[in-house]
Amino acid sequence: MQVIGLCRFSYPAIGGFQVEHETIEERIAYLYVEARMEERFRLLETVALPCLREQTDQDFDLIMVIGDSLPQVHRDRLQDLIADIPQIRLHAEPPRRHREVMKDLLNGARRKPGQPCLQFRFDDDDAVATEFVERLRDTAKDCAKLFAKSASAAIDFNRGYVAEFGPDGISAAPTVRPYFTAALGMHVAAGSRKTIMNFAHHRIHHHMPSVTITDVPMWVRSHNRFNDSRQDGAAAVDVAPLTGKQEAEFATVFGLRAAKVRAAFKPR
């Protein structure tokens, strides 16, 4: 069964953001400001990409959507970072309605639309466990009879960490959050054109059956200066620096290495 992921990297969509702008030009200017882009690249390099690179099941596809207005210097840097991850396909798109363009890309990525597939969203500043793709596929097999009765079904790995990244390394707090974007997947039936982008992630269970897996941490949600969902007075989370043992666990489970985080975020 094909597994398809979708990641937006500073794509200037029309809609799709909680931080609003009057014009698309204002949105582009906001997204590409130097301080923001530098943080996004550091998080992409040290948080998001390592877990994709180290997936135990390498049979997946990931579409990384960028704006066709992304400055060439940033596009070159991005190409260099993903060059050794063949599963990632970079796709440049002009500004379009957010859900419309994402649905089109997911449906266009299906190699065999007449067969079911699995889909997931992936934020460029989050991480999933290195066994995420493997467990997503295994869960779909375990639930085959249930999923056969519905056009779509959600698979929610709801245990993980909220974390902050900086020159001192990684600070985190364990948590259980239902239907977070990170490590949330969707089974799509053969012939259906529904996608995971048809639904708000926190309400996906209002529209389809869902299966919750809560045995072990499966994701790391990054809190940083430019979280779109945390710009309007969101409450802080009480995180604590990882111990040496926890740093080793983060490296094993998520591919996140505290030493690389410290080096990347060291003041320059």
Short mmCIF file of C-alpha atoms in Angstrom, two decimals, residues 12-236:
data_model
loop_
_atom_site.label_atom_id
_atom_site.label_comp_id
_atom_site.label_asym_id
_atom_site.label_seq_id
_atom_site.Cartn_x
_atom_site.Cartn_y
_atom_site.Cartn_z
CA PRO A 12 2.44 31.08 0.59
CA ALA A 13 -1.03 29.61 0.30
CA ILE A 14 -4.23 31.59 0.08
CA GLY A 15 -5.77 30.63 3.40
CA GLY A 16 -4.40 27.86 5.56
CA PHE A 17 -2.71 30.14 8.10
CA GLN A 18 -3.92 31.36 11.48
CA VAL A 19 -1.67 34.41 11.11
CA GLU A 20 -3.60 36.47 8.58
CA HIS A 21 -2.37 38.97 5.98
CA GLU A 22 -4.22 41.46 3.83
CA THR A 23 -2.46 40.50 0.60
CA ILE A 24 -0.48 37.58 -0.75
CA GLU A 25 2.51 39.91 -1.10
CA GLU A 26 2.40 40.59 2.65
CA ARG A 27 2.24 36.85 3.33
CA ILE A 28 5.25 36.16 1.12
CA ALA A 29 7.22 38.92 2.81
CA TYR A 30 6.34 37.49 6.24
CA LEU A 31 7.25 33.92 5.30
CA TYR A 32 10.57 34.78 3.69
CA VAL A 33 11.93 37.21 6.26
CA GLU A 34 15.50 36.21 7.08
CA ALA A 35 15.06 35.45 10.79
CA ARG A 36 12.10 33.19 10.12
CA MET A 37 13.76 31.32 7.24
CA GLU A 38 16.90 30.72 9.28
CA GLU A 39 14.88 29.17 12.10
CA ARG A 40 12.88 27.03 9.67
CA PHE A 41 16.03 25.68 8.08
CA ARG A 42 17.62 24.87 11.43
CA LEU A 43 14.50 23.02 12.56
CA LEU A 44 14.14 21.23 9.24
CA GLU A 45 17.75 20.08 9.32
CA THR A 46 17.89 18.94 12.96
CA VAL A 47 14.30 17.90 13.72
CA ALA A 48 12.21 17.04 10.66
CA LEU A 49 14.64 15.46 8.22
CA PRO A 50 16.56 13.05 10.50
CA CYS A 51 13.44 11.03 11.33
CA LEU A 52 12.51 10.73 7.64
CA ARG A 53 16.04 9.70 6.75
CA GLU A 54 15.98 6.92 9.36
CA GLN A 55 12.53 5.42 8.80
CA THR A 56 12.59 1.65 9.36
CA ASP A 57 10.20 1.32 6.40
CA GLN A 58 11.71 3.31 3.54
CA ASP A 59 8.79 2.68 1.17
CA PHE A 60 7.04 6.05 1.29
CA ASP A 61 6.71 9.21 -0.76
CA LEU A 62 6.76 12.75 0.59
CA ILE A 63 5.77 15.85 -1.35
CA MET A 64 7.48 19.01 -0.06
CA VAL A 65 5.55 22.03 -1.29
CA ILE A 66 7.30 25.37 -1.75
CA GLY A 67 6.24 28.60 -3.37
CA ASP A 68 7.45 29.36 -6.86
CA SER A 69 8.53 32.68 -5.35
CA LEU A 70 10.95 31.08 -2.87
CA PRO A 71 14.27 32.88 -3.37
CA GLN A 72 16.83 30.78 -5.22
CA VAL A 73 19.30 30.90 -2.33
CA HIS A 74 16.73 29.20 -0.10
CA ARG A 75 15.73 26.71 -2.77
CA ASP A 76 19.36 25.72 -3.29
CA ARG A 77 19.84 25.26 0.46
CA LEU A 78 16.70 23.14 0.62
CA GLN A 79 17.80 20.97 -2.30
CA ASP A 80 21.12 20.34 -0.58
CA LEU A 81 19.41 19.30 2.68
CA ILE A 82 17.08 16.77 1.05
CA ALA A 83 19.49 15.46 -1.59
CA ASP A 84 20.12 12.20 0.29
CA ILE A 85 16.42 11.46 0.94
CA PRO A 86 15.07 10.07 -2.35
CA GLN A 87 11.54 9.76 -0.97
CA ILE A 88 11.16 13.57 -0.94
CA ARG A 89 9.92 15.27 -4.09
CA LEU A 90 10.16 19.05 -4.13
CA HIS A 91 7.19 20.76 -5.78
CA ALA A 92 7.01 24.50 -6.49
CA GLU A 93 3.56 26.02 -6.73
CA PRO A 94 2.19 29.57 -7.17
CA PRO A 95 -0.14 30.87 -4.46
CA ARG A 96 -3.44 28.96 -4.57
CA ARG A 97 -6.22 28.09 -2.17
CA HIS A 98 -4.59 26.02 0.55
CA ARG A 99 -6.76 22.93 0.71
CA GLU A 100 -7.39 22.90 -3.03
CA VAL A 101 -3.71 22.72 -3.97
CA MET A 102 -2.86 20.20 -1.25
CA LYS A 103 -5.69 17.88 -2.27
CA ASP A 104 -4.62 18.10 -5.92
CA LEU A 105 -1.03 17.20 -5.03
CA LEU A 106 -1.99 14.24 -2.87
CA ASN A 107 -4.32 12.81 -5.49
CA GLY A 108 -1.73 13.41 -8.19
CA ALA A 109 0.86 11.48 -6.18
CA ARG A 110 -1.20 8.28 -6.09
CA ARG A 111 0.49 5.81 -8.41
CA LYS A 112 -2.52 3.47 -8.41
CA PRO A 113 -5.72 5.39 -7.62
CA GLY A 114 -7.66 2.14 -7.97
CA GLN A 115 -5.95 0.82 -4.86
CA PRO A 116 -6.15 2.13 -1.27
CA CYS A 117 -3.37 4.28 0.11
CA LEU A 118 -2.20 5.81 3.38
CA GLN A 119 -1.60 9.54 3.80
CA PHE A 120 -0.07 11.77 6.45
CA ARG A 121 0.71 15.43 6.99
CA PHE A 122 4.19 16.40 8.13
CA ASP A 123 5.15 19.79 9.51
CA ASP A 124 8.65 21.03 8.72
CA ASP A 125 9.47 21.64 12.40
CA ASP A 126 8.16 18.37 13.89
CA ALA A 127 9.46 14.82 14.08
CA VAL A 128 7.85 11.39 14.07
CA ALA A 129 9.28 8.15 15.38
CA THR A 130 11.58 6.37 12.97
CA GLU A 131 9.10 3.47 12.96
CA PHE A 132 6.14 5.68 12.03
CA VAL A 133 5.73 4.52 8.42
CA GLU A 134 6.16 0.89 9.43
CA ARG A 135 3.58 1.14 12.21
CA LEU A 136 1.16 3.13 10.04
CA ARG A 137 1.22 0.39 7.43
CA ASP A 138 0.99 -2.40 10.04
CA THR A 139 -1.99 -0.74 11.73
CA ALA A 140 -3.81 -0.48 8.40
CA LYS A 141 -3.27 -4.21 7.88
CA ASP A 142 -4.51 -4.99 11.39
CA CYS A 143 -7.66 -2.93 10.79
CA ALA A 144 -8.33 -4.06 7.22
CA LYS A 145 -11.87 -5.31 7.87
CA LEU A 146 -12.89 -2.10 9.65
CA PHE A 147 -11.31 0.14 7.03
CA ALA A 148 -12.94 -1.77 4.16
CA LYS A 149 -16.32 -0.47 5.33
CA SER A 150 -15.46 3.24 5.01
CA ALA A 151 -14.14 5.60 2.34
CA SER A 152 -11.61 6.86 4.86
CA ALA A 153 -10.37 6.12 8.38
CA ALA A 154 -7.95 7.87 10.71
CA ILE A 155 -4.98 6.34 12.52
CA ASP A 156 -3.92 8.46 15.47
CA PHE A 157 -0.71 7.89 17.39
CA ASN A 158 -1.52 10.25 20.24
CA ARG A 159 1.48 10.01 22.58
CA GLY A 160 4.53 12.20 22.14
CA TYR A 161 6.47 15.22 23.32
CA VAL A 162 6.25 18.99 23.10
CA ALA A 163 9.82 20.25 22.69
CA GLU A 164 11.91 23.36 22.28
CA PHE A 165 15.24 23.45 20.43
CA GLY A 166 18.10 25.88 20.89
CA PRO A 167 21.80 26.37 21.68
CA ASP A 168 21.39 24.42 24.93
CA GLY A 169 19.96 21.42 23.11
CA ILE A 170 16.50 19.93 23.55
CA SER A 171 13.96 20.60 26.29
CA ALA A 172 10.75 18.55 26.27
CA ALA A 173 7.63 17.48 28.12
CA PRO A 174 5.77 14.20 27.52
CA THR A 175 2.12 14.57 26.59
CA VAL A 176 -0.91 12.85 25.11
CA ARG A 177 -2.76 14.90 22.50
CA PRO A 178 -5.51 13.40 20.34
CA TYR A 179 -5.52 14.10 16.62
CA PHE A 180 -2.40 16.22 16.49
CA THR A 181 -0.98 16.75 13.00
CA ALA A 182 2.20 14.86 13.87
CA ALA A 183 1.86 11.06 13.52
CA LEU A 184 -1.75 11.27 12.37
CA GLY A 185 -2.46 9.17 9.31
CA MET A 186 -5.46 8.41 7.13
CA HIS A 187 -6.46 5.33 5.16
CA VAL A 188 -8.06 6.25 1.81
CA ALA A 189 -10.17 3.67 0.01
CA ALA A 190 -9.57 2.56 -3.56
CA GLY A 191 -11.03 5.05 -6.04
CA SER A 192 -11.74 7.72 -3.42
CA ARG A 193 -10.46 11.23 -4.03
CA LYS A 194 -10.76 12.23 -0.39
CA THR A 195 -7.43 13.19 1.16
CA ILE A 196 -6.14 13.94 4.63
CA MET A 197 -6.26 17.60 3.62
CA ASN A 198 -10.05 17.48 3.24
CA PHE A 199 -10.33 17.55 7.03
CA ALA A 200 -9.13 19.71 9.92
CA HIS A 201 -6.80 17.39 11.82
CA HIS A 202 -8.41 18.04 15.24
CA ARG A 203 -11.87 17.19 13.87
CA ILE A 204 -11.00 14.30 11.61
CA HIS A 205 -12.74 11.84 13.95
CA HIS A 206 -16.02 13.69 13.36
CA HIS A 207 -16.03 12.42 9.78
CA MET A 208 -14.73 8.87 9.84
CA PRO A 209 -13.87 5.92 12.06
CA SER A 210 -10.59 6.33 13.89
CA VAL A 211 -8.14 4.05 15.63
CA THR A 212 -5.99 5.40 18.46
CA ILE A 213 -2.59 3.88 19.30
CA THR A 214 -1.15 5.13 22.56
CA ASP A 215 1.49 2.64 23.64
CA VAL A 216 4.72 4.61 23.07
CA PRO A 217 5.73 8.18 22.08
CA MET A 218 5.48 8.58 18.32
CA TRP A 219 6.02 12.29 17.70
CA VAL A 220 7.80 15.46 18.78
CA ARG A 221 5.93 18.73 18.37
CA SER A 222 8.26 21.72 18.13
CA HIS A 223 7.40 24.96 19.90
CA ASN A 224 9.28 27.89 18.41
CA ARG A 225 9.01 31.59 17.62
CA PHE A 226 7.16 31.10 14.35
CA ASN A 227 4.57 28.39 15.07
CA ASP A 228 1.55 29.56 13.11
CA SER A 229 -0.86 27.97 15.59
CA ARG A 230 0.80 29.59 18.62
CA GLN A 231 0.96 33.24 17.60
CA ASP A 232 -2.25 34.31 19.34
CA GLY A 233 -1.49 34.02 23.03
CA ALA A 234 -1.12 30.25 23.22
CA ALA A 235 -0.18 28.95 26.64
CA ALA A 236 3.43 27.99 27.22
#
